[in-house]
Amino acid sequence: YLYLENGETEGQSYTYDRLDRRARAIAARLRRHYKPGDRALLIFPPGLDYMATFLGCLYAGIVAVPVYPPDPARLNRSLPRVKIIACDADTRIALTTSAVLPLGQQMSQMDADFATFDWLAVDTIPDAEADDWPGPVTTPESIAFLQYTSGSTSDPKGVMVTHGNLLYNLRDMATSWFNFDGDGRLVTWLPAFHDMGLIAGLLFPVYGKFPCYMMAPRDFVQQPVRWLEAISRYRATHSCAPTFAFDLCSRKVTPAQRANLDLSSWIMAGNGSEPIHWETLERFANTFRGCGLAWKTISTAYGLAEATLVVTSTPPGE
């Protein structure tokens, strides 16, 4: 896993060995203080600490509850949603980083319920604690994490995703949606608290045993070309996005920027999580055809959290 600072500069990276050790260290600390089945909010900025912590929860049998990090400048608006999720998930545990702990203090000052939480900055846990991990406690029926819906039309609703659900959907994606010869590379800027960003963006590379290049959503929105530059630079084979991203690239990426892109490695451009607009995809394909993008690369998909992620999709090449 390689995190691209500002969507461009190579920053923190983890080999799978390093990621495994971080996950074991976090799991050991969690098991020391909590029991399997306890729920924990994951309040993280984009980055590798989130990935290690999510896996650490799986290793410990702790049920992860990813949430959108509240905006410190607009806590009055964003805090109620986090509280609804925390109450529904019945948790008093919040996992985060040292940089975000001050936000936890703000949340505690604004709402007394958050003052009762156990706040843990996972980046303070030393790797040496990995040796204390007692081993896995899960079964296919164990809940891996709670995926909360957007809450755009009502209060967010939690979906219980089991380890069996997750592995089945990943295997299904490997044999259909992500069909490839094993030499894959994935670029993602999708938010990790969303099911497509988490499963298709971050967990599938572990399942598929290939590299993942990450950037923050804001870095893509500020300069959409960064997404395509990363695909070109790292010869990515897979990357997914909602419809608005394809539209943004078609409108914002200049001819001069397109001249430096090589998208011929991209074999699956997944389009989901928003309504599919034929005109948008056709414009995207026409705009970047000169960069080596093939129309058959675009794969439309439908899914929902209640089905783990993917329900139906167009296989690559069709």
Short mmCIF file of N, CA, C and O in Angstrom, two decimals, residues 158-273:
data_model
loop_
_atom_site.label_atom_id
_atom_site.label_comp_id
_atom_site.label_asym_id
_atom_site.label_seq_id
_atom_site.Cartn_x
_atom_site.Cartn_y
_atom_site.Cartn_z
N GLY A 158 -27.43 0.70 10.09
CA GLY A 158 -26.27 -0.18 10.10
C GLY A 158 -26.56 -1.52 9.47
O GLY A 158 -27.58 -2.16 9.75
N VAL A 159 -25.67 -1.97 8.61
CA VAL A 159 -25.77 -3.28 7.96
C VAL A 159 -24.70 -4.18 8.57
O VAL A 159 -23.52 -3.82 8.61
N MET A 160 -25.10 -5.32 9.06
CA MET A 160 -24.18 -6.27 9.69
C MET A 160 -23.53 -7.13 8.61
O MET A 160 -24.19 -7.97 8.00
N VAL A 161 -22.25 -6.92 8.40
CA VAL A 161 -21.51 -7.67 7.37
C VAL A 161 -20.64 -8.70 8.07
O VAL A 161 -19.78 -8.34 8.89
N THR A 162 -20.85 -9.98 7.77
CA THR A 162 -20.06 -11.03 8.40
C THR A 162 -18.79 -11.30 7.61
O THR A 162 -18.63 -10.88 6.46
N HIS A 163 -17.88 -12.06 8.25
CA HIS A 163 -16.66 -12.46 7.54
C HIS A 163 -17.03 -13.31 6.32
O HIS A 163 -16.39 -13.20 5.27
N GLY A 164 -18.04 -14.14 6.45
CA GLY A 164 -18.48 -14.96 5.32
C GLY A 164 -19.02 -14.10 4.19
O GLY A 164 -18.73 -14.35 3.00
N ASN A 165 -19.83 -13.09 4.55
CA ASN A 165 -20.34 -12.16 3.53
C ASN A 165 -19.20 -11.51 2.77
O ASN A 165 -19.19 -11.44 1.53
N LEU A 166 -18.22 -11.04 3.52
CA LEU A 166 -17.11 -10.29 2.95
C LEU A 166 -16.28 -11.17 2.01
O LEU A 166 -15.97 -10.79 0.88
N LEU A 167 -15.93 -12.37 2.46
CA LEU A 167 -15.12 -13.26 1.64
C LEU A 167 -15.88 -13.71 0.39
O LEU A 167 -15.29 -13.84 -0.69
N TYR A 168 -17.18 -13.95 0.54
CA TYR A 168 -17.96 -14.37 -0.63
C TYR A 168 -17.98 -13.26 -1.68
O TYR A 168 -17.78 -13.52 -2.88
N ASN A 169 -18.22 -12.01 -1.24
CA ASN A 169 -18.29 -10.92 -2.20
C ASN A 169 -16.94 -10.66 -2.84
O ASN A 169 -16.84 -10.38 -4.04
N LEU A 170 -15.86 -10.78 -2.07
CA LEU A 170 -14.52 -10.59 -2.62
C LEU A 170 -14.21 -11.67 -3.65
O LEU A 170 -13.63 -11.40 -4.71
N ARG A 171 -14.59 -12.90 -3.35
CA ARG A 171 -14.35 -13.99 -4.31
C ARG A 171 -15.16 -13.77 -5.58
O ARG A 171 -14.67 -13.99 -6.69
N ASP A 172 -16.41 -13.32 -5.41
CA ASP A 172 -17.26 -13.05 -6.57
C ASP A 172 -16.66 -11.95 -7.44
O ASP A 172 -16.64 -12.04 -8.67
N MET A 173 -16.15 -10.91 -6.79
CA MET A 173 -15.51 -9.82 -7.53
C MET A 173 -14.26 -10.32 -8.26
O MET A 173 -13.98 -9.92 -9.40
N ALA A 174 -13.51 -11.21 -7.60
CA ALA A 174 -12.27 -11.71 -8.19
C ALA A 174 -12.54 -12.52 -9.45
O ALA A 174 -11.74 -12.51 -10.39
N THR A 175 -13.67 -13.21 -9.49
CA THR A 175 -13.96 -14.09 -10.63
C THR A 175 -14.81 -13.43 -11.71
O THR A 175 -14.96 -13.97 -12.79
N SER A 176 -15.33 -12.25 -11.41
CA SER A 176 -16.19 -11.61 -12.42
C SER A 176 -15.82 -10.16 -12.64
O SER A 176 -15.18 -9.81 -13.63
N TRP A 177 -16.16 -9.31 -11.68
CA TRP A 177 -15.97 -7.88 -11.87
C TRP A 177 -14.51 -7.51 -12.04
O TRP A 177 -14.12 -6.68 -12.85
N PHE A 178 -13.63 -8.15 -11.25
CA PHE A 178 -12.21 -7.83 -11.28
C PHE A 178 -11.41 -8.88 -12.04
O PHE A 178 -10.25 -9.12 -11.74
N ASN A 179 -12.03 -9.53 -12.98
CA ASN A 179 -11.36 -10.62 -13.69
C ASN A 179 -10.04 -10.15 -14.32
O ASN A 179 -10.01 -9.23 -15.11
N PHE A 180 -8.96 -10.76 -13.93
CA PHE A 180 -7.65 -10.39 -14.48
C PHE A 180 -6.70 -11.58 -14.32
O PHE A 180 -7.04 -12.59 -13.71
N ASP A 181 -5.50 -11.47 -14.89
CA ASP A 181 -4.57 -12.60 -14.91
C ASP A 181 -3.69 -12.70 -13.68
O ASP A 181 -2.76 -13.51 -13.64
N GLY A 182 -3.96 -11.91 -12.66
CA GLY A 182 -3.20 -11.98 -11.42
C GLY A 182 -2.18 -10.89 -11.24
O GLY A 182 -1.64 -10.70 -10.16
N ASP A 183 -1.89 -10.14 -12.31
CA ASP A 183 -0.90 -9.08 -12.22
C ASP A 183 -1.61 -7.73 -12.13
O ASP A 183 -1.48 -6.88 -13.00
N GLY A 184 -2.40 -7.55 -11.07
CA GLY A 184 -3.22 -6.36 -10.94
C GLY A 184 -2.54 -5.25 -10.14
O GLY A 184 -1.60 -5.49 -9.38
N ARG A 185 -3.02 -4.04 -10.34
CA ARG A 185 -2.61 -2.86 -9.56
C ARG A 185 -3.83 -1.95 -9.49
O ARG A 185 -4.49 -1.75 -10.49
N LEU A 186 -4.09 -1.41 -8.31
CA LEU A 186 -5.32 -0.64 -8.11
C LEU A 186 -5.00 0.75 -7.57
O LEU A 186 -4.15 0.90 -6.70
N VAL A 187 -5.69 1.75 -8.10
CA VAL A 187 -5.62 3.12 -7.60
C VAL A 187 -6.99 3.49 -7.03
O VAL A 187 -8.03 3.21 -7.65
N THR A 188 -7.01 4.10 -5.84
CA THR A 188 -8.28 4.49 -5.24
C THR A 188 -8.17 5.83 -4.53
O THR A 188 -7.16 6.13 -3.89
N TRP A 189 -9.19 6.65 -4.69
CA TRP A 189 -9.32 7.89 -3.91
C TRP A 189 -10.64 7.86 -3.14
O TRP A 189 -10.99 8.81 -2.46
N LEU A 190 -11.39 6.77 -3.25
CA LEU A 190 -12.73 6.69 -2.65
C LEU A 190 -12.64 6.73 -1.13
O LEU A 190 -11.71 6.19 -0.53
N PRO A 191 -13.61 7.36 -0.47
CA PRO A 191 -13.61 7.42 1.01
C PRO A 191 -13.75 6.03 1.61
O PRO A 191 -14.59 5.23 1.18
N ALA A 192 -12.93 5.74 2.61
CA ALA A 192 -12.86 4.39 3.17
C ALA A 192 -14.05 4.05 4.06
O ALA A 192 -14.26 2.89 4.39
N PHE A 193 -14.84 5.04 4.47
CA PHE A 193 -16.01 4.74 5.31
C PHE A 193 -17.19 4.29 4.45
O PHE A 193 -18.20 3.84 4.97
N HIS A 194 -17.05 4.41 3.13
CA HIS A 194 -18.10 3.98 2.20
C HIS A 194 -17.78 2.57 1.74
O HIS A 194 -16.61 2.19 1.61
N ASP A 195 -18.81 1.75 1.49
CA ASP A 195 -18.56 0.34 1.19
C ASP A 195 -17.75 0.13 -0.08
O ASP A 195 -16.89 -0.76 -0.14
N MET A 196 -17.95 0.96 -1.11
CA MET A 196 -17.16 0.78 -2.32
C MET A 196 -15.71 1.14 -2.07
O MET A 196 -14.79 0.45 -2.53
N GLY A 197 -15.47 2.23 -1.33
CA GLY A 197 -14.10 2.61 -1.03
C GLY A 197 -13.39 1.59 -0.16
O GLY A 197 -12.20 1.31 -0.36
N LEU A 198 -14.11 1.03 0.81
CA LEU A 198 -13.51 0.06 1.72
C LEU A 198 -13.25 -1.28 1.05
O LEU A 198 -12.13 -1.81 1.08
N ILE A 199 -14.28 -1.84 0.42
CA ILE A 199 -14.17 -3.22 -0.08
C ILE A 199 -13.48 -3.26 -1.45
O ILE A 199 -12.49 -3.98 -1.63
N ALA A 200 -13.98 -2.49 -2.41
CA ALA A 200 -13.38 -2.50 -3.74
C ALA A 200 -12.07 -1.74 -3.78
O ALA A 200 -11.19 -2.06 -4.58
N GLY A 201 -11.92 -0.72 -2.90
CA GLY A 201 -10.73 0.11 -2.94
C GLY A 201 -9.59 -0.40 -2.08
O GLY A 201 -8.43 -0.36 -2.50
N LEU A 202 -9.89 -0.88 -0.86
CA LEU A 202 -8.83 -1.21 0.09
C LEU A 202 -8.71 -2.70 0.40
O LEU A 202 -7.60 -3.21 0.56
N LEU A 203 -9.82 -3.41 0.50
CA LEU A 203 -9.74 -4.82 0.89
C LEU A 203 -9.47 -5.75 -0.29
O LEU A 203 -8.82 -6.78 -0.13
N PHE A 204 -9.95 -5.38 -1.46
CA PHE A 204 -9.75 -6.28 -2.59
C PHE A 204 -8.28 -6.48 -2.95
O PHE A 204 -7.89 -7.59 -3.31
N PRO A 205 -7.43 -5.46 -2.86
CA PRO A 205 -6.01 -5.71 -3.12
C PRO A 205 -5.41 -6.79 -2.21
O PRO A 205 -4.56 -7.57 -2.65
N VAL A 206 -5.83 -6.85 -0.93
CA VAL A 206 -5.36 -7.92 -0.05
C VAL A 206 -5.80 -9.26 -0.60
O VAL A 206 -5.02 -10.21 -0.70
N TYR A 207 -7.08 -9.35 -0.96
CA TYR A 207 -7.62 -10.61 -1.48
C TYR A 207 -6.94 -10.99 -2.80
O TYR A 207 -6.64 -12.15 -3.04
N GLY A 208 -6.72 -9.99 -3.65
CA GLY A 208 -6.13 -10.26 -4.96
C GLY A 208 -4.62 -10.32 -4.96
O GLY A 208 -4.01 -10.65 -5.98
N LYS A 209 -4.00 -9.99 -3.80
CA LYS A 209 -2.54 -10.06 -3.66
C LYS A 209 -1.82 -9.14 -4.63
O LYS A 209 -0.88 -9.55 -5.32
N PHE A 210 -2.27 -7.90 -4.71
CA PHE A 210 -1.57 -6.95 -5.60
C PHE A 210 -1.50 -5.57 -4.93
O PHE A 210 -2.15 -5.32 -3.92
N PRO A 211 -0.70 -4.66 -5.48
CA PRO A 211 -0.48 -3.35 -4.86
C PRO A 211 -1.68 -2.42 -4.96
O PRO A 211 -2.49 -2.52 -5.89
N CYS A 212 -1.75 -1.49 -4.00
CA CYS A 212 -2.81 -0.49 -3.97
C CYS A 212 -2.18 0.88 -3.75
O CYS A 212 -1.33 1.05 -2.88
N TYR A 213 -2.60 1.85 -4.55
CA TYR A 213 -2.11 3.23 -4.46
C TYR A 213 -3.28 4.11 -4.05
O TYR A 213 -4.31 4.14 -4.73
N MET A 214 -3.13 4.83 -2.94
CA MET A 214 -4.23 5.54 -2.32
C MET A 214 -4.00 7.04 -2.35
O MET A 214 -2.86 7.51 -2.22
N MET A 215 -5.10 7.79 -2.47
CA MET A 215 -5.06 9.24 -2.28
C MET A 215 -6.35 9.68 -1.60
O MET A 215 -7.33 8.92 -1.57
N ALA A 216 -6.34 10.88 -1.06
CA ALA A 216 -7.51 11.40 -0.36
C ALA A 216 -8.57 11.87 -1.36
O ALA A 216 -8.22 12.39 -2.43
N PRO A 217 -9.84 11.72 -1.03
CA PRO A 217 -10.90 12.21 -1.92
C PRO A 217 -10.75 13.68 -2.28
O PRO A 217 -10.96 14.07 -3.43
N ARG A 218 -10.36 14.50 -1.30
CA ARG A 218 -10.24 15.94 -1.56
C ARG A 218 -9.17 16.22 -2.61
O ARG A 218 -9.28 17.18 -3.39
N ASP A 219 -8.11 15.40 -2.62
CA ASP A 219 -7.03 15.64 -3.58
C ASP A 219 -7.48 15.32 -4.99
O ASP A 219 -7.03 15.96 -5.95
N PHE A 220 -8.38 14.36 -5.14
CA PHE A 220 -8.97 14.11 -6.45
C PHE A 220 -9.90 15.24 -6.86
O PHE A 220 -9.83 15.75 -7.99
N VAL A 221 -10.78 15.65 -5.96
CA VAL A 221 -11.77 16.68 -6.30
C VAL A 221 -11.08 18.00 -6.67
O VAL A 221 -11.51 18.70 -7.60
N GLN A 222 -10.02 18.34 -5.95
CA GLN A 222 -9.30 19.58 -6.23
C GLN A 222 -8.66 19.56 -7.61
O GLN A 222 -8.69 20.55 -8.34
N GLN A 223 -8.08 18.43 -7.98
CA GLN A 223 -7.45 18.28 -9.29
C GLN A 223 -7.73 16.88 -9.81
O GLN A 223 -6.96 15.94 -9.55
N PRO A 224 -8.83 16.70 -10.55
CA PRO A 224 -9.22 15.36 -11.01
C PRO A 224 -8.14 14.63 -11.81
O PRO A 224 -8.10 13.40 -11.81
N VAL A 225 -7.25 15.38 -12.46
CA VAL A 225 -6.21 14.73 -13.26
C VAL A 225 -5.30 13.86 -12.39
O VAL A 225 -4.67 12.92 -12.91
N ARG A 226 -5.22 14.13 -11.10
CA ARG A 226 -4.36 13.34 -10.22
C ARG A 226 -4.75 11.86 -10.24
O ARG A 226 -3.88 10.98 -10.15
N TRP A 227 -6.04 11.58 -10.31
CA TRP A 227 -6.52 10.19 -10.37
C TRP A 227 -5.95 9.50 -11.62
O TRP A 227 -5.37 8.42 -11.53
N LEU A 228 -6.10 10.14 -12.75
CA LEU A 228 -5.66 9.55 -14.01
C LEU A 228 -4.13 9.52 -14.10
O LEU A 228 -3.57 8.58 -14.68
N GLU A 229 -3.48 10.50 -13.53
CA GLU A 229 -2.01 10.50 -13.51
C GLU A 229 -1.48 9.32 -12.70
O GLU A 229 -0.47 8.70 -13.08
N ALA A 230 -2.15 9.01 -11.59
CA ALA A 230 -1.71 7.86 -10.77
C ALA A 230 -1.92 6.55 -11.53
O ALA A 230 -1.07 5.65 -11.48
N ILE A 231 -3.05 6.43 -12.22
CA ILE A 231 -3.30 5.23 -13.03
C ILE A 231 -2.22 5.09 -14.10
O ILE A 231 -1.68 4.00 -14.33
N SER A 232 -1.90 6.19 -14.73
CA SER A 232 -0.88 6.19 -15.79
C SER A 232 0.50 5.88 -15.22
O SER A 232 1.25 5.05 -15.77
N ARG A 233 0.85 6.51 -14.12
CA ARG A 233 2.19 6.39 -13.53
C ARG A 233 2.46 4.99 -13.01
O ARG A 233 3.56 4.44 -13.21
N TYR A 234 1.47 4.39 -12.33
CA TYR A 234 1.68 3.09 -11.70
C TYR A 234 1.12 1.93 -12.53
O TYR A 234 1.10 0.80 -12.05
N ARG A 235 0.69 2.22 -13.74
CA ARG A 235 0.17 1.20 -14.67
C ARG A 235 -0.95 0.41 -14.01
O ARG A 235 -0.99 -0.83 -14.03
N ALA A 236 -1.88 1.13 -13.41
CA ALA A 236 -2.99 0.49 -12.71
C ALA A 236 -3.90 -0.25 -13.68
O ALA A 236 -4.14 0.20 -14.80
N THR A 237 -4.42 -1.38 -13.23
CA THR A 237 -5.35 -2.17 -14.02
C THR A 237 -6.80 -1.95 -13.60
O THR A 237 -7.70 -2.14 -14.40
N HIS A 238 -7.00 -1.53 -12.33
CA HIS A 238 -8.36 -1.39 -11.79
C HIS A 238 -8.49 -0.09 -11.00
O HIS A 238 -7.59 0.29 -10.25
N SER A 239 -9.62 0.57 -11.17
CA SER A 239 -9.97 1.73 -10.37
C SER A 239 -11.44 2.02 -10.55
O SER A 239 -11.97 1.92 -11.67
N CYS A 240 -12.12 2.36 -9.45
CA CYS A 240 -13.57 2.56 -9.47
C CYS A 240 -13.92 3.97 -9.01
O CYS A 240 -13.19 4.60 -8.26
N ALA A 241 -15.09 4.44 -9.47
CA ALA A 241 -15.53 5.77 -9.07
C ALA A 241 -17.01 5.95 -9.38
O ALA A 241 -17.56 5.25 -10.25
N PRO A 242 -17.67 6.88 -8.71
CA PRO A 242 -19.06 7.24 -9.05
C PRO A 242 -19.09 8.03 -10.36
O PRO A 242 -18.06 8.51 -10.85
N THR A 243 -20.29 8.21 -10.88
CA THR A 243 -20.47 8.90 -12.16
C THR A 243 -19.89 10.31 -12.16
O THR A 243 -19.30 10.75 -13.15
N PHE A 244 -20.03 11.04 -11.04
CA PHE A 244 -19.58 12.43 -11.03
C PHE A 244 -18.09 12.54 -11.32
O PHE A 244 -17.62 13.54 -11.88
N ALA A 245 -17.31 11.51 -10.95
CA ALA A 245 -15.87 11.55 -11.16
C ALA A 245 -15.52 11.48 -12.65
O ALA A 245 -14.61 12.17 -13.11
N PHE A 246 -16.25 10.66 -13.39
CA PHE A 246 -16.01 10.56 -14.83
C PHE A 246 -16.37 11.88 -15.52
O PHE A 246 -15.69 12.34 -16.43
N ASP A 247 -17.45 12.49 -15.03
CA ASP A 247 -17.87 13.78 -15.59
C ASP A 247 -16.85 14.87 -15.27
O ASP A 247 -16.49 15.68 -16.13
N LEU A 248 -16.35 14.86 -14.03
CA LEU A 248 -15.37 15.87 -13.61
C LEU A 248 -14.10 15.77 -14.45
O LEU A 248 -13.55 16.80 -14.88
N CYS A 249 -13.64 14.57 -14.69
CA CYS A 249 -12.42 14.39 -15.50
C CYS A 249 -12.63 14.88 -16.93
O CYS A 249 -11.75 15.53 -17.51
N SER A 250 -13.78 14.58 -17.50
CA SER A 250 -14.06 15.00 -18.88
C SER A 250 -14.06 16.51 -19.00
O SER A 250 -13.63 17.07 -20.02
N ARG A 251 -14.52 17.21 -17.96
CA ARG A 251 -14.64 18.67 -18.01
C ARG A 251 -13.38 19.40 -17.57
O ARG A 251 -13.10 20.49 -18.06
N LYS A 252 -12.61 18.80 -16.65
CA LYS A 252 -11.52 19.54 -16.01
C LYS A 252 -10.12 19.20 -16.54
O LYS A 252 -9.21 20.01 -16.40
N VAL A 253 -9.93 18.00 -17.05
CA VAL A 253 -8.59 17.61 -17.52
C VAL A 253 -8.34 18.26 -18.87
O VAL A 253 -9.10 18.07 -19.82
N THR A 254 -7.27 19.03 -18.97
CA THR A 254 -6.99 19.82 -20.17
C THR A 254 -6.32 18.97 -21.25
O THR A 254 -5.75 17.91 -20.95
N PRO A 255 -6.37 19.42 -22.51
CA PRO A 255 -5.66 18.71 -23.58
C PRO A 255 -4.17 18.55 -23.28
O PRO A 255 -3.59 17.49 -23.58
N ALA A 256 -3.55 19.55 -22.68
CA ALA A 256 -2.13 19.45 -22.35
C ALA A 256 -1.88 18.36 -21.31
O ALA A 256 -0.88 17.62 -21.38
N GLN A 257 -2.78 18.23 -20.34
CA GLN A 257 -2.65 17.17 -19.33
C GLN A 257 -2.90 15.80 -19.96
O GLN A 257 -2.21 14.83 -19.64
N ARG A 258 -3.88 15.73 -20.85
CA ARG A 258 -4.18 14.46 -21.50
C ARG A 258 -2.99 13.95 -22.32
O ARG A 258 -2.78 12.74 -22.45
N ALA A 259 -2.21 14.87 -22.86
CA ALA A 259 -1.07 14.49 -23.70
C ALA A 259 -0.03 13.69 -22.93
O ALA A 259 0.76 12.95 -23.54
N ASN A 260 -0.04 13.80 -21.60
CA ASN A 260 0.95 13.09 -20.78
C ASN A 260 0.39 11.83 -20.12
O ASN A 260 1.07 11.22 -19.28
N LEU A 261 -0.84 11.45 -20.47
CA LEU A 261 -1.47 10.29 -19.84
C LEU A 261 -1.39 9.06 -20.74
O LEU A 261 -1.58 9.14 -21.95
N ASP A 262 -1.13 7.92 -20.12
CA ASP A 262 -1.19 6.62 -20.80
C ASP A 262 -2.10 5.72 -19.97
O ASP A 262 -1.70 5.22 -18.92
N LEU A 263 -3.34 5.55 -20.42
CA LEU A 263 -4.34 4.78 -19.68
C LEU A 263 -4.54 3.39 -20.26
O LEU A 263 -5.53 2.72 -19.96
N SER A 264 -3.59 2.93 -21.07
CA SER A 264 -3.75 1.65 -21.76
C SER A 264 -3.70 0.45 -20.81
O SER A 264 -4.17 -0.64 -21.16
N SER A 265 -3.16 0.64 -19.60
CA SER A 265 -3.09 -0.48 -18.64
C SER A 265 -4.43 -0.72 -17.94
O SER A 265 -4.65 -1.79 -17.37
N TRP A 266 -5.31 0.26 -17.98
CA TRP A 266 -6.59 0.24 -17.24
C TRP A 266 -7.54 -0.74 -17.93
O TRP A 266 -8.01 -0.49 -19.03
N ILE A 267 -7.86 -1.85 -17.25
CA ILE A 267 -8.74 -2.85 -17.86
C ILE A 267 -10.13 -2.87 -17.23
O ILE A 267 -11.05 -3.47 -17.76
N MET A 268 -10.30 -2.22 -16.05
CA MET A 268 -11.62 -2.18 -15.43
C MET A 268 -11.81 -0.84 -14.72
O MET A 268 -11.24 -0.58 -13.68
N ALA A 269 -12.61 0.02 -15.34
CA ALA A 269 -12.99 1.30 -14.75
C ALA A 269 -14.40 1.13 -14.19
O ALA A 269 -15.39 1.31 -14.90
N GLY A 270 -14.50 0.75 -12.94
CA GLY A 270 -15.81 0.49 -12.34
C GLY A 270 -16.58 1.77 -12.09
O GLY A 270 -16.05 2.73 -11.55
N ASN A 271 -17.85 1.77 -12.49
CA ASN A 271 -18.71 2.93 -12.32
C ASN A 271 -19.93 2.50 -11.52
O ASN A 271 -20.77 1.74 -12.00
N GLY A 272 -20.02 2.98 -10.26
CA GLY A 272 -21.14 2.60 -9.41
C GLY A 272 -21.38 3.62 -8.32
O GLY A 272 -20.74 4.67 -8.28
N SER A 273 -22.34 3.33 -7.47
CA SER A 273 -22.74 4.10 -6.27
C SER A 273 -23.60 5.31 -6.59
O SER A 273 -24.16 5.93 -5.69
#
